Amino acid sequence: MTAASFNATLALIRDTFREAFARRIFWGFFGCCTALLLFLIFILRVDVVQGALATVSIFGNSLPSTNVQNLVQQTQSVIAMVLYFAGMALSVFASAGLVSAVFEPGRIELLLSKPISRTHILLGRYAGNVLVVAANILYLVVGSWIIFGIKTGVWGAGFLVSSLCTIFVFSVLLAVIVLVGVILDSAAVAIMVTFAIMILTPILAQKNTIERLLSSEWSRYVVRVLYYVLPKTSDISIIIRHLILNQPVESWMPVWSTALFGAGVLGIGLWRFNKRSF
Amino acid sequence: MSGFAIETEGLTRVFRNRWANTELRAVDNVSLQVPEGCTFGLLGANGAGKTTFVKMLLSSVHPTSGSARIFGRDSREAAARRPVGYLPENHRFPTYMTGWSMLDFYGALSGMDSATRRRKIPELLSTVGLDERAWNIRLGKYSKGMLQRVGLGQAMIHAPRLLVLDEPSDGVDPVGRKQIRDVLQGLEQQGVTVFLNSHLLAEVELFCRDVAIIQKGKLSLTGSVKELTSSGGYRVTACDVPEQLIPELAAQSKSHRVEHGLLDLLFTTREQANKAVDLLRASQCEIESLAATRSTLEEVFIRTVSEKQGG
């Protein structure tokens, strides 16, 4: 990568951050994360007894003593799941506008007139968008990980790894937003399609049960194809939970097949963007 | 080096509507050459295909057929656009940016390093006449004229050799227009090629050396402004013209008028004017004045467009 190309990439990423900050939804997300961190700092009190048992008090009310490692892991897993589902939905909602804004008439022509390739423009924007969401997720996860670590002395890496999985799944869903945005120029449709995938994939994750209920072979085949082709957000949420609870992960297939889906969708989005006239 | 800043060959863009089974040839087989260092105006009525032509030049619209070259390089190559600065019509600059950050952003996309950008931005914002107090105000608060100025600034940030400007003085007050014209004239003196797409024919006439008129996607006329506007004719004014001579002179002229004892005749060619002078002098008439008249660019434009519409 030449210096000019690197400068352009940095500019595209910085511009995405600037636009994200101009949209209040990201400040809302940031505010929620900060509120949760403040809650963990000031409200949640954990007294570690003999290094293994802990007494937890919330708003001054003590809960029964419990294993400290277990307590931290369970709490982190709850935070990770909230972040994974609610945070992801919020991120998708906020990012759809960020992607389609680039294709606005009067803005895209100027971008395309610059001496950088269309692939570079779209990937720069995509990377910027992933980094914006990653910054928010890491802020919450690393922040709460440090707070838990200081308060309890439990420093498991599973929670940190889980945040990378969340960012990874978001980057795959963002590829869908990019593709729909490039084809239809519509943030609303991009949100709808992405949410449809987010709703459909947990259902498809129950493919064994569904297949038993279906009578025809072709419909079972359709379910199987959809399951393997679409991202496996539900299966990855289970992997995240296993990582946090230090349990072995049975199969990494959901991760790599989701990565393949993301790469394929992003590839089609880039191809379409390169072919399109504005 | 081809010697041309812009070179198109058979450039065509057809928009097809598969549902309605219709097609529109927005730009039809346009071959145009704009020499380096030239100030060039592209004229045309609304929907004539000017903007599509410019968009094809800058690769935001893919041509159906034909090719476009910028300084000899295929315009589809990203590197071909490095020496180009562009100000689009109906631009929508991101409102969250400030004047400063906008120039910084587009400068970086044009391949400039940050030290050069920091040095050039204040210089350029001053050049385009943007008040220093506005530099760090969001573009959402800018007036149309201020947006045009900052837009021109972003087009010039990387010292381009070719400036493509779509309606650059749109929304700018007369003083601002003069300022923009002065900036462009300064660039012209530095050898920058300026390609102007404007509805303001008087402005094009004042600034451009060459023009092309595009009509229904096709190139109708190209030439230098001087040549195109010099074909207005020749005006001969004489006094003491005998009554019996007037019909003969009027028959040869394009138009004539008698006022306050003066006969005013307008001829299409120099030969016709000379013949009339000979005739008038032979009849002992006094020649009051003799001058070549010029058409305005607007007259040339309207004439060209009307001729094409007439068939």
Coordinates of C-alpha atoms in Angstrom, one line a residue:
Chain A
M1 CA 0.0 0.0 0.0
T2 CA 1.4 3.4 -1.0
A3 CA 1.5 6.4 1.3
A4 CA -1.3 8.1 -0.8
S5 CA -3.4 5.0 -0.6
F6 CA -2.9 4.7 3.1
N7 CA -3.8 8.4 3.6
A8 CA -7.0 7.8 1.6
T9 CA -7.9 4.8 3.7
L10 CA -7.4 6.7 6.9
A11 CA -9.4 9.6 5.6
L12 CA -12.3 7.2 4.7
I13 CA -12.2 5.6 8.2
R14 CA -11.9 9.0 9.9
D15 CA -14.9 10.3 7.9
T16 CA -17.0 7.3 9.0
F17 CA -16.2 8.1 12.6
R18 CA -17.0 11.7 12.1
E19 CA -20.4 10.9 10.5
A20 CA -21.1 8.3 13.2
F21 CA -20.5 10.8 15.9
A22 CA -22.8 13.3 14.1
R23 CA -25.5 10.7 14.3
R24 CA -26.8 10.7 17.9
I25 CA -27.6 7.0 17.9
F26 CA -23.9 6.2 18.5
W27 CA -23.8 8.6 21.4
G28 CA -26.8 6.8 22.7
F29 CA -25.0 3.5 22.4
F30 CA -21.9 5.0 24.1
G31 CA -24.1 6.4 26.8
C32 CA -25.7 3.0 27.5
C33 CA -22.3 1.4 27.7
T34 CA -21.0 4.1 30.1
A35 CA -24.1 3.7 32.3
L36 CA -23.5 -0.1 32.5
L37 CA -19.8 0.5 33.4
L38 CA -20.8 3.0 36.0
F39 CA -23.3 0.5 37.4
L40 CA -20.6 -2.1 37.7
I41 CA -18.2 0.4 39.3
F42 CA -20.5 2.0 41.9
I43 CA -23.6 -0.1 42.4
L44 CA -22.4 -3.7 42.1
R45 CA -20.3 -4.5 45.2
V46 CA -18.5 -7.8 45.3
D47 CA -16.7 -8.9 48.5
V48 CA -14.4 -11.8 47.8
V49 CA -14.1 -14.1 50.8
Q50 CA -11.0 -16.5 51.0
G51 CA -10.5 -16.0 47.3
A52 CA -13.2 -18.4 46.2
L53 CA -16.5 -17.2 47.6
A54 CA -18.1 -13.9 47.1
T55 CA -20.9 -11.9 48.6
V56 CA -22.7 -9.8 46.1
S57 CA -24.7 -6.8 47.0
I58 CA -26.8 -4.7 44.6
F59 CA -28.3 -1.4 45.8
G60 CA -27.1 -2.5 49.3
N61 CA -29.1 -5.8 49.3
S62 CA -26.8 -8.8 49.8
L63 CA -27.3 -12.0 47.7
P64 CA -26.2 -15.4 48.9
S65 CA -22.5 -16.2 48.7
T66 CA -21.4 -17.8 45.5
N67 CA -18.3 -19.1 43.7
V68 CA -16.6 -15.9 42.5
Q69 CA -15.3 -17.4 39.2
N70 CA -18.8 -18.7 38.4
L71 CA -20.3 -15.3 39.3
V72 CA -18.0 -13.3 37.1
Q73 CA -18.4 -15.7 34.2
Q74 CA -22.2 -15.8 34.4
T75 CA -22.4 -12.0 34.6
Q76 CA -20.0 -11.6 31.7
S77 CA -22.0 -14.0 29.7
V78 CA -25.2 -12.0 30.4
I79 CA -23.4 -8.8 29.3
A80 CA -22.1 -10.6 26.2
M81 CA -25.5 -11.9 25.2
V82 CA -27.2 -8.5 25.7
L83 CA -24.4 -7.0 23.6
Y84 CA -24.6 -9.7 21.1
F85 CA -28.4 -9.4 20.4
A86 CA -29.5 -5.9 21.5
G87 CA -26.2 -4.2 20.8
M88 CA -26.0 -5.9 17.4
A89 CA -29.6 -4.8 16.5
L90 CA -28.7 -1.3 17.5
S91 CA -25.5 -1.3 15.5
V92 CA -27.3 -2.6 12.4
F93 CA -29.9 0.1 12.8
A94 CA -27.2 2.8 13.1
S95 CA -24.9 1.5 10.4
A96 CA -27.5 1.1 7.6
G97 CA -27.7 4.9 7.3
L98 CA -24.0 5.2 7.3
V99 CA -23.6 3.0 4.3
S100 CA -26.4 4.3 2.2
A101 CA -25.4 7.9 2.9
V102 CA -22.4 7.4 0.7
F103 CA -24.5 6.6 -2.3
E104 CA -26.5 9.9 -2.1
P105 CA -26.6 11.8 -5.4
G106 CA -24.3 14.8 -5.2
R107 CA -22.0 13.0 -2.8
I108 CA -21.1 9.8 -4.6
E109 CA -20.0 11.6 -7.8
L110 CA -17.5 13.6 -5.9
L111 CA -16.1 10.5 -4.2
L112 CA -15.9 8.6 -7.4
S113 CA -14.0 11.5 -9.1
K114 CA -11.1 11.1 -6.7
P115 CA -8.1 9.0 -7.8
I116 CA -9.0 5.9 -5.8
S117 CA -10.8 2.8 -6.9
R118 CA -14.4 2.1 -6.1
T119 CA -13.4 -1.0 -4.2
H120 CA -11.1 1.2 -2.1
I121 CA -13.9 3.6 -1.3
L122 CA -16.4 0.9 -0.3
L123 CA -13.9 -1.1 1.7
G124 CA -12.7 2.1 3.5
R125 CA -16.3 2.9 4.5
Y126 CA -16.9 -0.7 5.5
A127 CA -13.8 -0.8 7.6
G128 CA -14.6 2.5 9.2
N129 CA -18.1 1.3 10.1
V130 CA -16.8 -2.0 11.6
L131 CA -14.2 0.0 13.6
V132 CA -16.9 2.4 14.9
V133 CA -19.0 -0.5 16.3
A134 CA -15.9 -2.3 17.4
A135 CA -14.8 0.7 19.4
N136 CA -18.2 0.8 21.2
I137 CA -18.2 -3.0 21.9
L138 CA -14.6 -3.0 23.1
Y139 CA -15.3 0.0 25.3
L140 CA -18.0 -1.9 27.1
V141 CA -16.3 -5.3 27.1
V142 CA -12.8 -4.2 28.0
G143 CA -14.2 -1.7 30.5
S144 CA -16.3 -4.3 32.3
W145 CA -13.6 -6.9 32.1
I146 CA -11.2 -4.5 33.9
I147 CA -13.8 -3.7 36.5
F148 CA -14.5 -7.4 37.2
G149 CA -10.8 -8.1 37.2
I150 CA -10.1 -5.4 39.8
K151 CA -13.1 -6.2 42.0
T152 CA -12.7 -10.0 41.9
G153 CA -9.3 -10.9 40.6
V154 CA -10.8 -13.0 37.9
W155 CA -9.1 -12.2 34.5
G156 CA -10.4 -14.8 32.1
A157 CA -9.8 -14.1 28.5
G158 CA -13.0 -15.7 27.2
F159 CA -15.0 -12.5 27.7
L160 CA -12.5 -10.6 25.6
V161 CA -12.5 -13.2 22.8
S162 CA -16.3 -13.1 22.9
S163 CA -16.2 -9.4 21.9
L164 CA -14.2 -10.3 18.9
C165 CA -16.9 -12.9 17.9
T166 CA -19.5 -10.2 18.3
I167 CA -17.5 -7.8 16.1
F168 CA -17.0 -10.6 13.6
V169 CA -20.8 -11.3 13.3
F170 CA -21.5 -7.6 13.0
S171 CA -19.0 -7.3 10.1
V172 CA -20.9 -10.2 8.4
L173 CA -24.2 -8.5 8.8
L174 CA -22.7 -5.2 7.7
A175 CA -21.7 -6.9 4.4
V176 CA -25.5 -7.6 3.9
I177 CA -26.2 -4.0 4.6
V178 CA -23.6 -3.0 2.1
L179 CA -25.0 -5.3 -0.6
V180 CA -28.6 -4.2 -0.1
G181 CA -27.4 -0.5 0.1
V182 CA -25.5 -0.8 -3.2
I183 CA -28.4 -2.5 -5.0
L184 CA -31.3 -0.5 -3.6
D185 CA -29.9 2.7 -2.1
S186 CA -32.2 2.1 0.8
A187 CA -31.2 2.1 4.5
A188 CA -34.7 1.0 5.5
V189 CA -34.7 -2.1 3.2
A190 CA -31.1 -2.9 4.3
I191 CA -32.3 -2.9 8.0
M192 CA -35.3 -5.1 7.1
V193 CA -33.2 -7.7 5.3
T194 CA -30.6 -7.8 8.0
F195 CA -33.1 -8.1 10.7
A196 CA -34.9 -10.8 8.7
I197 CA -31.6 -12.8 8.7
M198 CA -31.1 -12.1 12.4
I199 CA -34.6 -13.5 13.1
L200 CA -34.4 -16.4 10.6
T201 CA -31.1 -17.8 11.7
P202 CA -32.0 -18.8 15.3
I203 CA -35.0 -20.6 13.8
L204 CA -32.8 -22.4 11.3
A205 CA -30.5 -23.3 14.1
Q206 CA -33.3 -25.7 15.2
K207 CA -33.0 -27.5 11.8
N208 CA -33.0 -31.0 13.3
T209 CA -36.4 -30.3 14.9
I210 CA -37.8 -28.5 11.9
E211 CA -36.7 -31.3 9.6
R212 CA -38.5 -33.8 11.7
L213 CA -41.7 -31.8 11.4
L214 CA -41.5 -31.4 7.6
S215 CA -43.0 -34.1 5.4
S216 CA -41.4 -33.5 2.0
E217 CA -37.7 -34.1 1.3
W218 CA -37.3 -30.9 -0.8
S219 CA -38.5 -28.7 2.0
R220 CA -36.0 -30.4 4.4
Y221 CA -33.4 -29.7 1.7
V222 CA -34.4 -26.0 1.6
V223 CA -34.0 -25.7 5.3
R224 CA -30.6 -27.4 5.2
V225 CA -29.4 -25.2 2.4
L226 CA -30.6 -22.1 4.2
Y227 CA -29.0 -23.2 7.4
Y228 CA -25.6 -23.8 5.8
V229 CA -25.7 -20.7 3.5
L230 CA -26.9 -18.0 6.0
P231 CA -24.8 -16.7 8.9
K232 CA -25.2 -18.7 12.0
T233 CA -25.8 -16.0 14.6
S234 CA -27.5 -18.2 17.0
D235 CA -24.8 -20.9 16.9
I236 CA -22.1 -18.3 17.4
S237 CA -23.9 -17.0 20.4
I238 CA -23.6 -20.4 21.9
I239 CA -19.9 -20.5 21.0
I240 CA -19.5 -17.1 22.8
R241 CA -21.2 -18.4 25.9
H242 CA -18.9 -21.5 25.9
L243 CA -15.8 -19.3 25.5
I244 CA -16.8 -17.1 28.5
L245 CA -17.7 -20.1 30.6
N246 CA -14.4 -21.8 29.7
Q247 CA -16.2 -24.7 28.1
P248 CA -14.9 -26.5 25.0
V249 CA -16.3 -25.4 21.7
E250 CA -17.8 -28.4 19.8
S251 CA -17.5 -27.1 16.3
W252 CA -16.1 -24.0 14.6
M253 CA -18.2 -24.6 11.5
P254 CA -20.7 -21.8 12.3
V255 CA -17.8 -19.4 12.4
W256 CA -16.1 -20.3 9.2
S257 CA -19.3 -20.8 7.2
T258 CA -20.5 -17.4 8.5
A259 CA -17.2 -15.9 7.4
L260 CA -17.6 -17.4 4.0
F261 CA -21.1 -16.0 3.7
G262 CA -19.8 -12.6 4.7
A263 CA -16.9 -12.7 2.3
G264 CA -19.3 -13.8 -0.5
V265 CA -21.9 -11.1 0.2
L266 CA -19.2 -8.4 0.5
G267 CA -17.7 -9.6 -2.8
I268 CA -21.0 -9.4 -4.6
G269 CA -21.5 -5.9 -3.1
L270 CA -18.1 -4.7 -4.3
W271 CA -18.7 -6.2 -7.8
R272 CA -22.1 -4.5 -8.0
F273 CA -20.7 -1.2 -6.8
N274 CA -18.0 -1.4 -9.4
K275 CA -20.5 -2.1 -12.2
R276 CA -23.0 0.5 -11.2
S277 CA -23.5 4.0 -12.7
F278 CA -24.4 6.9 -10.4
Chain B
M1 CA 1.6 13.1 -24.2
S2 CA -1.5 13.7 -26.4
G3 CA -1.7 17.4 -25.9
F4 CA -5.3 17.1 -24.9
A5 CA -6.6 17.4 -21.4
I6 CA -9.8 15.6 -22.4
E7 CA -10.3 13.4 -25.4
T8 CA -13.5 11.4 -26.0
E9 CA -14.2 9.1 -28.9
G10 CA -17.7 8.1 -29.8
L11 CA -18.8 8.4 -26.2
T12 CA -22.3 7.1 -25.8
R13 CA -24.6 6.3 -22.9
V14 CA -27.9 4.7 -23.4
F15 CA -30.3 4.4 -20.4
R16 CA -32.6 1.5 -20.9
N17 CA -35.9 0.9 -19.1
R18 CA -36.5 -2.8 -19.5
W19 CA -40.0 -2.7 -17.9
A20 CA -41.3 0.0 -20.3
N21 CA -39.1 -1.3 -23.1
T22 CA -37.8 2.2 -23.8
E23 CA -34.3 3.7 -24.2
L24 CA -32.8 7.1 -23.9
R25 CA -29.6 8.1 -25.6
A26 CA -28.4 10.6 -23.1
V27 CA -25.1 11.0 -24.8
D28 CA -24.8 9.9 -28.4
N29 CA -21.5 9.3 -30.1
V30 CA -19.7 12.4 -28.7
S31 CA -16.1 12.9 -29.9
L32 CA -14.5 15.9 -28.3
Q33 CA -11.0 17.2 -27.7
V34 CA -10.1 19.8 -25.2
P35 CA -6.5 21.0 -25.5
E36 CA -4.3 21.3 -22.4
G37 CA -4.4 24.8 -20.9
C38 CA -7.7 25.7 -22.5
T39 CA -10.7 27.2 -20.9
F40 CA -13.6 25.2 -22.3
G41 CA -17.3 25.6 -21.9
L42 CA -19.9 22.9 -22.4
L43 CA -23.3 24.3 -23.2
G44 CA -26.7 22.7 -23.6
A45 CA -30.3 23.0 -22.6
N46 CA -31.6 21.1 -19.6
G47 CA -31.4 17.4 -20.2
A48 CA -29.1 17.8 -23.2
G49 CA -26.6 15.3 -21.7
K50 CA -24.0 17.6 -20.3
T51 CA -23.9 16.1 -16.8
T52 CA -24.0 12.6 -18.1
F53 CA -21.0 13.5 -20.3
V54 CA -19.1 14.9 -17.4
K55 CA -20.0 11.9 -15.2
M56 CA -18.7 9.5 -17.9
L57 CA -15.5 11.5 -18.0
L58 CA -15.1 11.1 -14.3
S59 CA -16.2 7.5 -14.3
S60 CA -19.3 7.8 -12.1
V61 CA -21.4 6.7 -15.1
H62 CA -20.1 3.8 -17.3
P63 CA -20.3 4.5 -21.0
T64 CA -22.4 2.1 -23.2
S65 CA -19.7 2.5 -25.9
G66 CA -16.8 4.8 -26.7
S67 CA -13.9 5.9 -24.6
A68 CA -12.8 8.9 -22.6
R69 CA -9.2 9.9 -21.9
I70 CA -7.8 12.4 -19.5
F71 CA -4.3 13.6 -20.3
G72 CA -3.9 10.5 -22.5
R73 CA -5.0 8.0 -19.9
D74 CA -8.1 5.9 -19.9
S75 CA -10.5 7.8 -17.6
R76 CA -11.6 4.5 -16.0
E77 CA -8.2 4.1 -14.4
A78 CA -8.2 5.7 -10.9
A79 CA -4.8 7.2 -11.5
A80 CA -6.1 9.1 -14.5
R81 CA -8.3 11.2 -12.2
R82 CA -5.3 12.2 -10.0
P83 CA -4.8 15.5 -11.9
V84 CA -8.5 16.3 -11.9
G85 CA -10.5 18.6 -9.6
Y86 CA -14.2 18.4 -9.8
L87 CA -17.1 20.5 -8.5
P88 CA -20.4 18.7 -9.2
E89 CA -23.7 20.4 -9.7
N90 CA -26.3 19.8 -7.0
H91 CA -23.6 18.6 -4.7
R92 CA -24.4 17.3 -1.3
F93 CA -21.4 17.9 0.9
P94 CA -21.6 16.1 4.2
T95 CA -23.1 18.6 6.6
Y96 CA -21.2 17.2 9.6
M97 CA -18.0 18.4 8.1
T98 CA -16.5 21.9 8.5
G99 CA -15.0 23.9 5.6
W100 CA -11.6 22.9 7.0
S101 CA -12.3 19.2 7.5
M102 CA -13.9 18.9 4.1
L103 CA -10.8 20.2 2.3
D104 CA -8.7 17.9 4.5
F105 CA -10.9 14.9 3.6
Y106 CA -10.9 15.4 -0.1
G107 CA -7.3 16.4 -0.1
A108 CA -6.4 13.1 1.6
L109 CA -8.5 11.2 -1.0
S110 CA -6.6 13.0 -3.7
G111 CA -3.3 11.6 -2.4
M112 CA -2.0 14.6 -0.4
D113 CA 0.0 14.0 2.8
S114 CA -1.3 15.7 6.0
A115 CA 1.6 18.3 6.2
T116 CA 0.8 19.6 2.7
R117 CA -2.9 19.6 3.5
R118 CA -2.4 21.6 6.7
R119 CA -0.3 24.2 4.8
K120 CA -2.6 24.5 1.8
I121 CA -6.1 24.5 3.4
P122 CA -6.0 28.0 5.0
E123 CA -4.3 29.4 1.8
L124 CA -7.1 27.9 -0.3
L125 CA -10.0 28.9 1.9
S126 CA -8.8 32.5 1.7
T127 CA -8.3 32.3 -2.0
V128 CA -11.9 31.2 -2.6
G129 CA -13.0 34.1 -0.3
L130 CA -14.3 32.1 2.7
D131 CA -14.2 34.2 5.8
E132 CA -11.8 32.8 8.4
R133 CA -14.6 32.6 11.0
A134 CA -16.4 30.1 8.8
W135 CA -13.6 27.7 8.4
N136 CA -14.5 25.6 11.5
I137 CA -18.3 25.9 11.2
R138 CA -20.3 22.9 10.0
L139 CA -21.2 22.9 6.4
G140 CA -24.9 22.5 7.4
K141 CA -24.7 26.2 8.5
Y142 CA -23.2 27.4 5.2
S143 CA -25.2 29.4 2.6
K144 CA -25.3 28.2 -1.0
G145 CA -22.6 30.7 -2.0
M146 CA -20.3 29.6 0.8
L147 CA -20.8 25.9 -0.2
Q148 CA -19.9 26.8 -3.8
R149 CA -16.7 28.5 -2.5
V150 CA -15.7 25.6 -0.3
G151 CA -16.6 23.2 -3.1
L152 CA -14.3 25.1 -5.5
G153 CA -11.7 24.9 -2.8
Q154 CA -11.9 21.1 -2.5
A155 CA -11.6 20.9 -6.3
M156 CA -8.4 22.9 -6.2
I157 CA -6.8 21.4 -3.1
H158 CA -4.4 19.1 -4.8
A159 CA -3.3 21.6 -7.5
P160 CA -5.1 19.8 -10.4
R161 CA -4.1 20.3 -14.0
L162 CA -7.8 19.9 -15.1
L163 CA -10.7 21.5 -13.3
V164 CA -14.2 20.3 -14.2
L165 CA -16.7 22.6 -12.8
D166 CA -20.5 22.1 -13.0
E167 CA -22.3 25.4 -12.5
P168 CA -19.5 26.8 -10.2
S169 CA -21.2 30.2 -9.6
D170 CA -24.6 28.8 -8.9
G171 CA -26.1 30.7 -5.9
V172 CA -23.1 33.0 -5.7
D173 CA -23.7 36.8 -5.5
P174 CA -22.3 39.0 -8.3
V175 CA -19.2 40.0 -6.3
G176 CA -18.6 36.3 -5.5
R177 CA -18.9 35.4 -9.2
K178 CA -16.3 38.0 -10.1
Q179 CA -14.1 36.5 -7.3
I180 CA -14.5 33.0 -8.6
R181 CA -13.8 34.2 -12.2
D182 CA -10.6 35.8 -11.0
V183 CA -9.6 32.6 -9.3
L184 CA -10.2 30.7 -12.4
Q185 CA -8.4 33.2 -14.6
G186 CA -5.4 32.9 -12.2
L187 CA -5.5 29.1 -12.7
E188 CA -5.8 29.6 -16.5
Q189 CA -2.6 31.7 -16.4
Q190 CA -0.9 28.9 -14.6
G191 CA -1.8 26.5 -17.4
V192 CA -4.7 24.7 -15.7
T193 CA -7.3 23.4 -18.1
V194 CA -10.8 24.6 -17.0
F195 CA -13.8 22.7 -18.2
L196 CA -16.9 24.6 -17.4
N197 CA -20.4 23.3 -17.5
S198 CA -22.7 26.3 -17.1
H199 CA -26.1 27.7 -18.0
L200 CA -24.8 31.2 -17.5
L201 CA -23.8 31.9 -21.1
A202 CA -22.6 35.4 -20.4
E203 CA -20.2 33.9 -17.9
V204 CA -19.0 31.3 -20.3
E205 CA -18.5 33.9 -23.0
L206 CA -16.5 36.1 -20.6
F207 CA -14.3 33.3 -19.4
C208 CA -14.0 30.4 -21.9
R209 CA -11.8 30.3 -25.0
D210 CA -13.6 27.4 -26.6
V211 CA -17.1 26.0 -26.4
A212 CA -19.1 23.0 -27.4
I213 CA -22.9 22.9 -27.6
I214 CA -24.6 19.6 -26.9
Q215 CA -28.1 19.0 -28.0
K216 CA -30.2 15.9 -27.3
G217 CA -27.0 14.0 -26.5
K218 CA -25.2 14.9 -29.7
L219 CA -22.5 17.5 -30.2
S220 CA -24.0 20.3 -32.3
L221 CA -21.3 22.8 -32.5
T222 CA -17.7 23.3 -31.3
G223 CA -15.4 26.2 -31.9
S224 CA -13.7 29.1 -30.3
V225 CA -15.9 31.7 -28.7
K226 CA -14.2 34.4 -30.8
E227 CA -15.0 32.7 -34.0
L228 CA -18.5 31.7 -33.1
T229 CA -19.5 35.2 -31.9
S230 CA -17.7 37.1 -34.7
S231 CA -20.2 36.0 -37.3
G232 CA -22.7 38.6 -36.3
G233 CA -22.4 40.5 -39.6
Y234 CA -21.4 44.0 -40.7
R235 CA -23.2 47.2 -39.9
V236 CA -23.1 50.2 -42.3
T237 CA -24.6 53.5 -41.4
A238 CA -24.9 56.3 -44.0
C239 CA -26.6 59.6 -44.3
D240 CA -28.1 61.6 -47.2
V241 CA -29.1 58.4 -49.0
P242 CA -31.4 59.0 -51.9
E243 CA -34.8 57.4 -51.6
Q244 CA -34.5 55.4 -54.8
L245 CA -31.3 53.7 -53.6
I246 CA -32.8 52.4 -50.3
P247 CA -34.8 49.4 -51.8
E248 CA -31.8 48.2 -53.7
L249 CA -29.6 48.3 -50.6
A250 CA -32.3 46.8 -48.4
A251 CA -32.6 43.9 -50.8
Q252 CA -29.0 43.0 -50.2
S253 CA -29.0 43.4 -46.5
K254 CA -30.1 41.2 -43.6
S255 CA -32.0 44.1 -42.0
H256 CA -32.3 47.8 -42.5
R257 CA -33.7 50.8 -40.7
V258 CA -34.1 54.6 -41.4
E259 CA -33.9 56.8 -38.4
H260 CA -33.2 60.5 -38.0
G261 CA -32.0 60.7 -41.6
L262 CA -29.6 57.8 -41.2
L263 CA -29.8 54.5 -43.0
D264 CA -28.7 51.6 -40.9
L265 CA -27.9 48.4 -42.8
L266 CA -26.8 45.0 -41.5
F267 CA -25.0 42.6 -43.9
T268 CA -24.2 39.0 -43.4
T269 CA -20.9 39.0 -45.3
R270 CA -18.0 41.4 -45.7
E271 CA -18.4 41.4 -49.5
Q272 CA -22.0 42.5 -49.2
A273 CA -21.0 45.3 -46.9
N274 CA -18.2 46.4 -49.3
K275 CA -20.6 46.4 -52.3
A276 CA -23.0 48.6 -50.4
V277 CA -20.3 51.0 -49.4
D278 CA -19.2 51.2 -53.1
L279 CA -22.8 51.9 -54.1
L280 CA -23.3 54.6 -51.4
R281 CA -20.1 56.3 -52.3
A282 CA -20.9 56.3 -56.0
S283 CA -24.1 58.1 -55.1
Q284 CA -22.2 60.7 -53.1
C285 CA -23.6 59.5 -49.7
E286 CA -21.7 60.0 -46.5
I287 CA -20.6 56.9 -44.6
E288 CA -21.3 57.6 -40.9
S289 CA -19.9 54.3 -39.6
L290 CA -18.8 50.9 -40.6
A291 CA -18.3 48.1 -38.1
A292 CA -18.2 44.3 -37.8
T293 CA -20.9 43.3 -35.3
R294 CA -20.6 40.3 -33.0
S295 CA -23.3 37.9 -31.9
T296 CA -23.5 37.1 -28.2
L297 CA -22.9 33.5 -27.2
E298 CA -26.5 33.4 -26.2
E299 CA -27.6 34.2 -29.7
V300 CA -25.2 31.5 -31.1
F301 CA -26.6 29.0 -28.6
I302 CA -30.3 29.8 -29.3
R303 CA -29.6 29.8 -33.1
T304 CA -27.9 26.4 -32.9
V305 CA -30.5 24.8 -30.6
S306 CA -33.4 26.2 -32.8
E307 CA -31.8 25.0 -36.0
K308 CA -31.5 21.5 -34.6
Q309 CA -35.0 21.5 -33.3
G310 CA -36.2 22.8 -36.6
G311 CA -34.7 19.7 -38.1

